[in-house]
PDB file of C-alpha atoms in Angstrom:
ATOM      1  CA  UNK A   1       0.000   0.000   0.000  1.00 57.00           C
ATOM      2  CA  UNK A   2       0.951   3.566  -0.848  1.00 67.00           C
ATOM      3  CA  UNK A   3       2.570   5.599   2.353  1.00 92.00           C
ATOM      4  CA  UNK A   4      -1.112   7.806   2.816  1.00 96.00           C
ATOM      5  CA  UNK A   5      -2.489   8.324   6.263  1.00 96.00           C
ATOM      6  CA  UNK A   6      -5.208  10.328   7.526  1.00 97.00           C
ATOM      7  CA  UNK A   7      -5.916  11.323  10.815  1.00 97.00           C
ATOM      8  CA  UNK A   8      -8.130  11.298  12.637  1.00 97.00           C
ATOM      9  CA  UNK A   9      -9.939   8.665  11.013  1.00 97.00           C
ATOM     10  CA  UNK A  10     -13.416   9.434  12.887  1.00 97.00           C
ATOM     11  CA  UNK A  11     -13.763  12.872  14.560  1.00 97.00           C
ATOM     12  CA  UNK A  12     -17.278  14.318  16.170  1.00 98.00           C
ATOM     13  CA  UNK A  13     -17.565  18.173  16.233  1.00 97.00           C
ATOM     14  CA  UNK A  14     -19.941  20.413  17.217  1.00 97.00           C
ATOM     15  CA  UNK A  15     -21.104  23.773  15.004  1.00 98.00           C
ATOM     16  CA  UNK A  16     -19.162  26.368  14.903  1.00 97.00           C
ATOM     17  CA  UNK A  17     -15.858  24.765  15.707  1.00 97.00           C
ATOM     18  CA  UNK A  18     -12.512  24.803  13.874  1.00 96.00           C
ATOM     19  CA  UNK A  19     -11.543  21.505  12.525  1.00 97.00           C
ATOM     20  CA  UNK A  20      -7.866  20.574  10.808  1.00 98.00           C
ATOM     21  CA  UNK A  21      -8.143  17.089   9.190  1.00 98.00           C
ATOM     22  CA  UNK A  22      -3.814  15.767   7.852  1.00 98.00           C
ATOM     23  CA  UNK A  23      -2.832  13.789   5.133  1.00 98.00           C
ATOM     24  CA  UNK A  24       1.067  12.558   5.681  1.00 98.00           C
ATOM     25  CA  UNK A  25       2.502  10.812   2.762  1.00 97.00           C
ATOM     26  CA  UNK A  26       5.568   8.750   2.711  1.00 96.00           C
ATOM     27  CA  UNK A  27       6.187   8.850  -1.131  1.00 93.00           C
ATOM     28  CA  UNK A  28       7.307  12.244  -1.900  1.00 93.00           C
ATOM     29  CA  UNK A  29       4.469  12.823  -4.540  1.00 92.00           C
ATOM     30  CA  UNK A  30       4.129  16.040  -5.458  1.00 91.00           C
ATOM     31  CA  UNK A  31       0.191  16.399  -6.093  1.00 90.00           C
ATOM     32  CA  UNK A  32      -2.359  16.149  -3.348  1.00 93.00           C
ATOM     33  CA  UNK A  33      -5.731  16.603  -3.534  1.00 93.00           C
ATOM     34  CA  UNK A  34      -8.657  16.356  -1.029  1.00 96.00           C
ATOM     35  CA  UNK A  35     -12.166  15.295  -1.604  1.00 94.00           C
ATOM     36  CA  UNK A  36     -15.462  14.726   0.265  1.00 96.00           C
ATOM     37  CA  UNK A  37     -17.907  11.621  -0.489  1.00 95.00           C
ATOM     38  CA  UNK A  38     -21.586  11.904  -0.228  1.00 93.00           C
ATOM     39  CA  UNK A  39     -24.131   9.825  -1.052  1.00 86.00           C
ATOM     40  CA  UNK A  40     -25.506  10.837  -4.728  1.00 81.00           C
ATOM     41  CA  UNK A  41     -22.769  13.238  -5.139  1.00 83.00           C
ATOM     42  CA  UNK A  42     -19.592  10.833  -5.636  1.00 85.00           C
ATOM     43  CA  UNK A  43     -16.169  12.341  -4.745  1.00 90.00           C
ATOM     44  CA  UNK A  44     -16.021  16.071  -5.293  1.00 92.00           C
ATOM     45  CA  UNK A  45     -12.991  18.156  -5.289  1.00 91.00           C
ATOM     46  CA  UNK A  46     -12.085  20.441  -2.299  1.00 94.00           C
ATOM     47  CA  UNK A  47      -9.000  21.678  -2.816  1.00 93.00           C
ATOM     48  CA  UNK A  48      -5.636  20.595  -4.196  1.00 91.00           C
ATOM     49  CA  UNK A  49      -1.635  20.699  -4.138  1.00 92.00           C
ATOM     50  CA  UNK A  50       0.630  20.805  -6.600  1.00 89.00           C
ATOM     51  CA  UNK A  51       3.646  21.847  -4.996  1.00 91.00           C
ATOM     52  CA  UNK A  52       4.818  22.842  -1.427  1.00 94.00           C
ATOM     53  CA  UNK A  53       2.492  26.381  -1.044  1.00 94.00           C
ATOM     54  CA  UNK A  54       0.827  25.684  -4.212  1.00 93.00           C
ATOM     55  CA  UNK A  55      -2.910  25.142  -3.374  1.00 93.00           C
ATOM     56  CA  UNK A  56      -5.649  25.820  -5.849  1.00 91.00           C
ATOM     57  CA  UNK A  57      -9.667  25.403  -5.160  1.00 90.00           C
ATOM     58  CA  UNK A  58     -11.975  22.767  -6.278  1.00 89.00           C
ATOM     59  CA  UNK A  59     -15.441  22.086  -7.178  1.00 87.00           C
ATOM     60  CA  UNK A  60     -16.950  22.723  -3.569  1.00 93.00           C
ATOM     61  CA  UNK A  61     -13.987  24.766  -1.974  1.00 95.00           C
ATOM     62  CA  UNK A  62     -16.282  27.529   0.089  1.00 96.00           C
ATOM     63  CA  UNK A  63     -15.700  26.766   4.385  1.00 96.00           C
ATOM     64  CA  UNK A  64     -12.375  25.145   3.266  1.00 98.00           C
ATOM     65  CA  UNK A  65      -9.161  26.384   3.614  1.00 97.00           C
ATOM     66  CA  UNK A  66      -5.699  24.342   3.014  1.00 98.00           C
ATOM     67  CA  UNK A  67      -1.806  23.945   3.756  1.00 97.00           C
ATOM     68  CA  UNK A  68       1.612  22.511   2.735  1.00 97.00           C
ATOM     69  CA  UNK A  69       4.205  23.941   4.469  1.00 96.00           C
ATOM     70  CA  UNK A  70       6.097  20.353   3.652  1.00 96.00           C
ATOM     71  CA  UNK A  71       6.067  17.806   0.736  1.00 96.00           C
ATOM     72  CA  UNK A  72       4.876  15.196   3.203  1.00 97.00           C
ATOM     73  CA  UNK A  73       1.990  16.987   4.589  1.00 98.00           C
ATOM     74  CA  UNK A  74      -1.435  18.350   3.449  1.00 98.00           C
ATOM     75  CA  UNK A  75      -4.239  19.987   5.660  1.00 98.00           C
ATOM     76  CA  UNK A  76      -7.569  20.714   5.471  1.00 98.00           C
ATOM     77  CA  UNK A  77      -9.180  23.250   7.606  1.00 98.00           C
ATOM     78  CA  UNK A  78     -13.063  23.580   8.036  1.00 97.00           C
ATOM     79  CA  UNK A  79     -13.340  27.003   9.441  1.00 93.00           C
ATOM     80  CA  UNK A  80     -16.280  27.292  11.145  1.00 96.00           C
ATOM     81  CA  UNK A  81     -17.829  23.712  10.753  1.00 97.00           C
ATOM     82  CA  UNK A  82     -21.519  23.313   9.661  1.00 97.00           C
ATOM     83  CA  UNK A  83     -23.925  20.701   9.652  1.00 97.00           C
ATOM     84  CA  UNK A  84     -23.509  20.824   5.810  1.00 97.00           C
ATOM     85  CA  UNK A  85     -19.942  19.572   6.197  1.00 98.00           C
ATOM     86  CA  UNK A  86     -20.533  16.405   7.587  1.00 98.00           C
ATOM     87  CA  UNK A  87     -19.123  13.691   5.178  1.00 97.00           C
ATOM     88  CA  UNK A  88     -16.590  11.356   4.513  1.00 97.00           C
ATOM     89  CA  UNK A  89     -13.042  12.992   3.339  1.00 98.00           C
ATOM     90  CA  UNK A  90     -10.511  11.439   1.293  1.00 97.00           C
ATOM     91  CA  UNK A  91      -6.759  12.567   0.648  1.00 96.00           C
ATOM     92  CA  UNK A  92      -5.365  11.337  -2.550  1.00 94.00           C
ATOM     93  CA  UNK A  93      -1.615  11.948  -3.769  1.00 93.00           C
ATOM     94  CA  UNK A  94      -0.402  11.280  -7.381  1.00 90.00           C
ATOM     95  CA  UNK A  95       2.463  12.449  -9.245  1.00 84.00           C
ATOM     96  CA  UNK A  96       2.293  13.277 -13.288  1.00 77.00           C
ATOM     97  CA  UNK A  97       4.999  12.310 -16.072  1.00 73.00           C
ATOM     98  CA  UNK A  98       4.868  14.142 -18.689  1.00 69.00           C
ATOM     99  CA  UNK A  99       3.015  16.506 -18.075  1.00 69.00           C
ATOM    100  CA  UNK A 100       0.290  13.927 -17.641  1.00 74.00           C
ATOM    101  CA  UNK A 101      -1.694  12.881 -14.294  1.00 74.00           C
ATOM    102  CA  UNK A 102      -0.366   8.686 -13.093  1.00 81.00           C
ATOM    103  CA  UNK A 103      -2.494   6.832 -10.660  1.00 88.00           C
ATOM    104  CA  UNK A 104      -3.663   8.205  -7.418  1.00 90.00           C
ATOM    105  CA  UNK A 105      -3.400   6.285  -4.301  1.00 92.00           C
ATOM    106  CA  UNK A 106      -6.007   7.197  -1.779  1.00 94.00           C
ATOM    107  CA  UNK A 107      -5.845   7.300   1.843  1.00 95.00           C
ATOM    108  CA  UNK A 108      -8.880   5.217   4.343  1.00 95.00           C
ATOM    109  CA  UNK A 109     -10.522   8.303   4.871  1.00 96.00           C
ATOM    110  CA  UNK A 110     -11.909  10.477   7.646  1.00 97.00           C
ATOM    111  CA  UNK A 111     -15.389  10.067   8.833  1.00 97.00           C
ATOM    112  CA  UNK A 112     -16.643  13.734   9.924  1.00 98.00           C
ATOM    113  CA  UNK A 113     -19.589  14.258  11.973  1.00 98.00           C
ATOM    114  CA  UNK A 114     -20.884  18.302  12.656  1.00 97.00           C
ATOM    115  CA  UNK A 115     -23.664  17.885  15.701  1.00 97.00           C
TER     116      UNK A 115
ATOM    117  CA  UNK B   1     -17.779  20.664 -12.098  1.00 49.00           C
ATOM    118  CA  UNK B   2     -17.751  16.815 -11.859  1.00 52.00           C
ATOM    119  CA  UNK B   3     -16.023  15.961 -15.179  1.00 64.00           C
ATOM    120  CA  UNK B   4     -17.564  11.969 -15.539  1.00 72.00           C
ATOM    121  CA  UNK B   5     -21.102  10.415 -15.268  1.00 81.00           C
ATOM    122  CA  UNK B   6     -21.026   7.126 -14.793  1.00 84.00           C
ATOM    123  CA  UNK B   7     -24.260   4.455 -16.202  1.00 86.00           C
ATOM    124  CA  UNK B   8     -25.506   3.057 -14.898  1.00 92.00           C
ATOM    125  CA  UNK B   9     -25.992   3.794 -10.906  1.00 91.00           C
ATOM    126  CA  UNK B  10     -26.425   0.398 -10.185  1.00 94.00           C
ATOM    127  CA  UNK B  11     -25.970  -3.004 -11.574  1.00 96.00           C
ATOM    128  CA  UNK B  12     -26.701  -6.142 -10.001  1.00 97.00           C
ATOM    129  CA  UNK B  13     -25.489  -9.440 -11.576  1.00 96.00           C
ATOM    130  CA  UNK B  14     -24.958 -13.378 -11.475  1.00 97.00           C
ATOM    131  CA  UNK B  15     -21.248 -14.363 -10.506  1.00 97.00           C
ATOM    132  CA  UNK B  16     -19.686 -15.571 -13.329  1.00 97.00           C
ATOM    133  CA  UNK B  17     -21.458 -12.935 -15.397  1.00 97.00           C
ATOM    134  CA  UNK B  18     -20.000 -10.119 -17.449  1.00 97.00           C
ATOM    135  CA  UNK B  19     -20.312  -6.616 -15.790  1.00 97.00           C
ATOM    136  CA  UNK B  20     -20.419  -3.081 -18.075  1.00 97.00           C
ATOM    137  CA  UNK B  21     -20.137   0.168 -16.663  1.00 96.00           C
ATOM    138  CA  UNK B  22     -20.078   3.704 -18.898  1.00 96.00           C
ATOM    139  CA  UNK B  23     -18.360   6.949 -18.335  1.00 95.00           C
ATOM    140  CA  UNK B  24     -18.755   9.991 -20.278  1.00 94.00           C
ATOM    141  CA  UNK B  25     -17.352  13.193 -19.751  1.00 91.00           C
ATOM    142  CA  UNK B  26     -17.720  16.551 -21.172  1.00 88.00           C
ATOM    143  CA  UNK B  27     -14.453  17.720 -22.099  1.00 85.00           C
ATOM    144  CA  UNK B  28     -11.151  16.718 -23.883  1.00 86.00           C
ATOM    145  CA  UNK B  29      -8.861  14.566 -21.890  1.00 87.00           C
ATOM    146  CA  UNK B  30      -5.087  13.269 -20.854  1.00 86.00           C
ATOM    147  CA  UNK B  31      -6.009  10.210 -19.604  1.00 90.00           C
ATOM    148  CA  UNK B  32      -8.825   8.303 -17.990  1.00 93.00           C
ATOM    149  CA  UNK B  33      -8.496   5.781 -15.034  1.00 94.00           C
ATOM    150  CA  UNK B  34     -11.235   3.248 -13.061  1.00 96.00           C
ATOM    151  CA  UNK B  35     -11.114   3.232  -9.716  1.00 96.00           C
ATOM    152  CA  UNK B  36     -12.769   0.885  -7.327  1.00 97.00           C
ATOM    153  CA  UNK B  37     -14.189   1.437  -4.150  1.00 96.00           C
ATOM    154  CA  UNK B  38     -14.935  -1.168  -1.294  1.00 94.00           C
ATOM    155  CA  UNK B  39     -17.194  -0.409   1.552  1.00 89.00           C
ATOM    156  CA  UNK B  40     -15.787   1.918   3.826  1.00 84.00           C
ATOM    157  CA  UNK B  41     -12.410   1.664   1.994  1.00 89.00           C
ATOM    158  CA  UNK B  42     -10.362   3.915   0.274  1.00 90.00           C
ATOM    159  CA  UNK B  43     -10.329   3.745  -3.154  1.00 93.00           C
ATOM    160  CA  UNK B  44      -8.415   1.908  -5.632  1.00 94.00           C
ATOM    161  CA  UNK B  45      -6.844   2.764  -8.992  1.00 94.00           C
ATOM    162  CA  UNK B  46      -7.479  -0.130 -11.535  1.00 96.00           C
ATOM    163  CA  UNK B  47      -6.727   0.599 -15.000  1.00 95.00           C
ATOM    164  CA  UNK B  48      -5.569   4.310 -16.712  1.00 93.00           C
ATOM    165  CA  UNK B  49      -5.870   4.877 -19.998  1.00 94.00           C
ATOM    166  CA  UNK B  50      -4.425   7.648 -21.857  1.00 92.00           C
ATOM    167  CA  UNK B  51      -6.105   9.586 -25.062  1.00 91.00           C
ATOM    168  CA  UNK B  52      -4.504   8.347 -27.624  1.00 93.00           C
ATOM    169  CA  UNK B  53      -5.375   4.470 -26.522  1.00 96.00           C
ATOM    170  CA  UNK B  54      -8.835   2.642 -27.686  1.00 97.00           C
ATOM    171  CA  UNK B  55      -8.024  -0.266 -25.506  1.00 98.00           C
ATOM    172  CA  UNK B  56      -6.770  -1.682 -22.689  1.00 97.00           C
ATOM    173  CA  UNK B  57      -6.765  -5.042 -20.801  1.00 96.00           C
ATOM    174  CA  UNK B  58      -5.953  -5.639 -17.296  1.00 95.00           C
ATOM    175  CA  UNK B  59      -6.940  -9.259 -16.013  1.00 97.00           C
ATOM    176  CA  UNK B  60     -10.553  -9.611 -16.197  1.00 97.00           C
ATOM    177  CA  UNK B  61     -10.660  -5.702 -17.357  1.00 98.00           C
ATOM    178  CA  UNK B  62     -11.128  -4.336 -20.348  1.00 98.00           C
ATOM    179  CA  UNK B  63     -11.636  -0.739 -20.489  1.00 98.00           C
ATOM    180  CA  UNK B  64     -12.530   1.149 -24.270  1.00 98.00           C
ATOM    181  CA  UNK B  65     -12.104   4.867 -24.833  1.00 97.00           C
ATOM    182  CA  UNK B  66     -13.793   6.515 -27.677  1.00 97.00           C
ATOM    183  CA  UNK B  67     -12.827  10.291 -27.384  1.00 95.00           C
ATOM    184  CA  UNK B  68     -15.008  11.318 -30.160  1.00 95.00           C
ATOM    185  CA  UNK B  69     -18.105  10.638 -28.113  1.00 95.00           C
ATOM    186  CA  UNK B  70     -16.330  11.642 -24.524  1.00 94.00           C
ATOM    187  CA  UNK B  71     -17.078   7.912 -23.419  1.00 95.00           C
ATOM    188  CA  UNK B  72     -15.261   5.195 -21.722  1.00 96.00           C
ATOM    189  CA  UNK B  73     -16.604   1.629 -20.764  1.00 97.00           C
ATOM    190  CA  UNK B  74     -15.556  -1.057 -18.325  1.00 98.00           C
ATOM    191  CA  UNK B  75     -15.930  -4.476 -18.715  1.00 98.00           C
ATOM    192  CA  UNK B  76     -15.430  -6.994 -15.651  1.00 98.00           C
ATOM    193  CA  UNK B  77     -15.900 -10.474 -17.067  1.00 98.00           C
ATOM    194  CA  UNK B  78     -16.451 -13.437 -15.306  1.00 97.00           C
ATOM    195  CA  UNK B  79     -17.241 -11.576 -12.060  1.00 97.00           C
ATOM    196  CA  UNK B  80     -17.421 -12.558  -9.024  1.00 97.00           C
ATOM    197  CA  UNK B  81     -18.309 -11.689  -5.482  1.00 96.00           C
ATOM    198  CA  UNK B  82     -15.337 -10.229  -4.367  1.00 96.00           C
ATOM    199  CA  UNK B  83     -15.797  -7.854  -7.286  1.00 97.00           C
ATOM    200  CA  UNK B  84     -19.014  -6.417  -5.664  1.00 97.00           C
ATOM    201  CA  UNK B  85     -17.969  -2.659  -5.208  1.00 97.00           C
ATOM    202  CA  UNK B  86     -18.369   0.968  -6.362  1.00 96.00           C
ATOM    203  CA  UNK B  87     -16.375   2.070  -9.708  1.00 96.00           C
ATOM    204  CA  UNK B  88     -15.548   5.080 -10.478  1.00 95.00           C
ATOM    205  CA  UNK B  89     -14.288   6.995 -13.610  1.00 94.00           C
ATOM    206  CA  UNK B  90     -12.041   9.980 -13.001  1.00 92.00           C
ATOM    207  CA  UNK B  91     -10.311  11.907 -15.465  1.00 89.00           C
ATOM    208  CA  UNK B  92      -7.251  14.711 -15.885  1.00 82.00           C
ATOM    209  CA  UNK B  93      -8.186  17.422 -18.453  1.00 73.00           C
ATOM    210  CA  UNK B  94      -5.552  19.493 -19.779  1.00 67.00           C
ATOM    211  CA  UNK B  95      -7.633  22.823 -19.190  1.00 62.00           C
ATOM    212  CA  UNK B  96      -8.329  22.141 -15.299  1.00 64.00           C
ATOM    213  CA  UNK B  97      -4.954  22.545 -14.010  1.00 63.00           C
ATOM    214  CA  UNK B  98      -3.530  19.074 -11.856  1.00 70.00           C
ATOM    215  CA  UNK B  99      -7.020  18.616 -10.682  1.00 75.00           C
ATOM    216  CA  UNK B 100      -8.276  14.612 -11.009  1.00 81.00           C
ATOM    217  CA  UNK B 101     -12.233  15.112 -11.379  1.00 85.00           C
ATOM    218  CA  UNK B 102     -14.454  12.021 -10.693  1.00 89.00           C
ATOM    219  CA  UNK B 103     -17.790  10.631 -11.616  1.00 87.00           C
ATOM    220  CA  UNK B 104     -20.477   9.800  -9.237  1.00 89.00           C
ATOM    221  CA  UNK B 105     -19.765   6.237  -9.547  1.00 92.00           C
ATOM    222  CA  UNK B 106     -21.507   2.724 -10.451  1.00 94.00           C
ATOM    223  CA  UNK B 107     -22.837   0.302  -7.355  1.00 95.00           C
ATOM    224  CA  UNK B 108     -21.586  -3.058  -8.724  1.00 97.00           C
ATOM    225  CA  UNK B 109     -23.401  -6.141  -7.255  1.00 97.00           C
ATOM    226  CA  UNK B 110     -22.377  -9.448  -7.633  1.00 97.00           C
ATOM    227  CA  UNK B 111     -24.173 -12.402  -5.833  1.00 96.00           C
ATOM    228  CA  UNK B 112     -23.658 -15.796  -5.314  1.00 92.00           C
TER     229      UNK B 112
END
C-alpha cells in the first residue's frame, strides 16, 4: 500500500468549531488533492496541491481552507464547521509524467460528523 | 464541475457474469483511469488509460475509450463476489490545471 495516512480517522464536532483534518505521505508525490464523499454526489474536489504552497480550489472549496508547508503533509481546515460539512473525506496523492496525471493512491478516509 | 457520469448507478449481476459500466465526460482529456471502491475503503486505482489508446486489458478488465463521443466503458468479465464494489471513472483534463475530477460512480453487485 501507498505511504497515505489520515488522521483522525473518525472525529465528532460540534457547530461552529474549527476543525484541521492531515494527510502525511511517505512517497514524496508532489500532487495532493482532497475530496469529500456523499451519497448521490460521488467524490467532489475540495482543494488541491501541486507543490509545497501551491494550493488551488476545487469544485466545492467555500468553508475550506488548506496547507503545505512540507512535501509530506497536506491539511484541510473547516473554518467554522456546519452541519452541511458532515461527510466522509478522502486525501489522494499522485504524481504526473509528462506533463500527464499517473495513478492516485487514496488514503482510508476520515469520517466527519458536525452535531 | 464533476467531469464523468457514470451508467448506470447500479448493476446487479450473477457471478460468473460479465459486468459493463459507462463513463462519459464533457471535455477533452489526458487520460482516464477506473477506480474501485470497497465499503468503507479507500479507493483503488485499476486501469488508466491515456487519449490516444482505444483499448486496454488488465486481467478480467477491459476498459474502451472513444474520445469522439467523450465515453469510456468497463468491462469486468467473469465476475465474481469479491468484485461487488463501487467504480468510479475519473479523469485529468488538460484545461483544469492538476485537478483529477471524478464521476459519481456505479454500485456493482455481484451475488452468489
Amino acid at each position: 500500500d501507498a505511504g497515505i495516512t489520515q488522521s483522525p480517522r473518525h472525529k465528532v464536532t460540534e457547530t461552529g468549531t474549527p476543525v484541521t483534518l492531515r494527510c502525511h505521505q511517505t512517497e514524496n508525490h508532489r500532487y495532493m488533492y482532497w475530496y469529500r464523499q456523499d451519497p448521490g454526489h460521488g467524490l467532489r474536489l475540495i482543494h488541491y496541491s501541486y507543490g509545497v504552497k501551491d494550493t488551488d480550489k476545487g469544485e466545492v472549496s467555500d468553508g475550506y481552507s488548506v496547507s503545505r508547508s512540507k512535501t509530506e503533509d497536506f491539511l484541510l481546515t473547516l473554518e467554522s464547521a456546519t452541519s452541511s460539512q458532515t461527510s466522509v473525506y478522502f486525501c489522494a496523492i499522485s504524481e504526473r509524467s509528462g506533463g500527464i496525471g499517473t495513478e492516485a493512491f487514496f488514503g482510508q478516509g476520515t469520517r466527519l460528523t458536525v452535531v | 464541475s464533476q467531469q464523468g457520469e457514470e451508467d448506470p448507478q447500479a448493476l446487479s449481476i450473477q457471478e460468473g457474469e460479465n459486468a459493463t459500466m459507462n463513463c462519459s465526460y464533457k471535455t477533452s482529456i489526458n487520460n482516464l483511469q477506473w477506480y474501485r471502491q470497497n465499503s468503507g475503503r479507500g479507493l483503488v486505482h485499476l486501469i488508466l488509460i491515456r487519449s490516444n489508446e482505444r483499448e486496454k486489458h488488465s486481467g478480467r478488465l477491459r476498459v474502451t475509450l472513444d474520445t469522439s463521443k467523450k465515453s469510456s466503458s468497463l468491462l469486468i468479465t467473469a465476475s465474481r463476489a469479491a468484485d461487488t464494489a463501487s467504480y468510479f471513472c475519473a479523469t485529468d483534463a488538460p484545461n483544469s490545471g492538476y485537478a483529477l475530477n471524478f464521476g459519481k460512480g456505479t454500485s456493482l453487485l455481484v451475488t452468489p
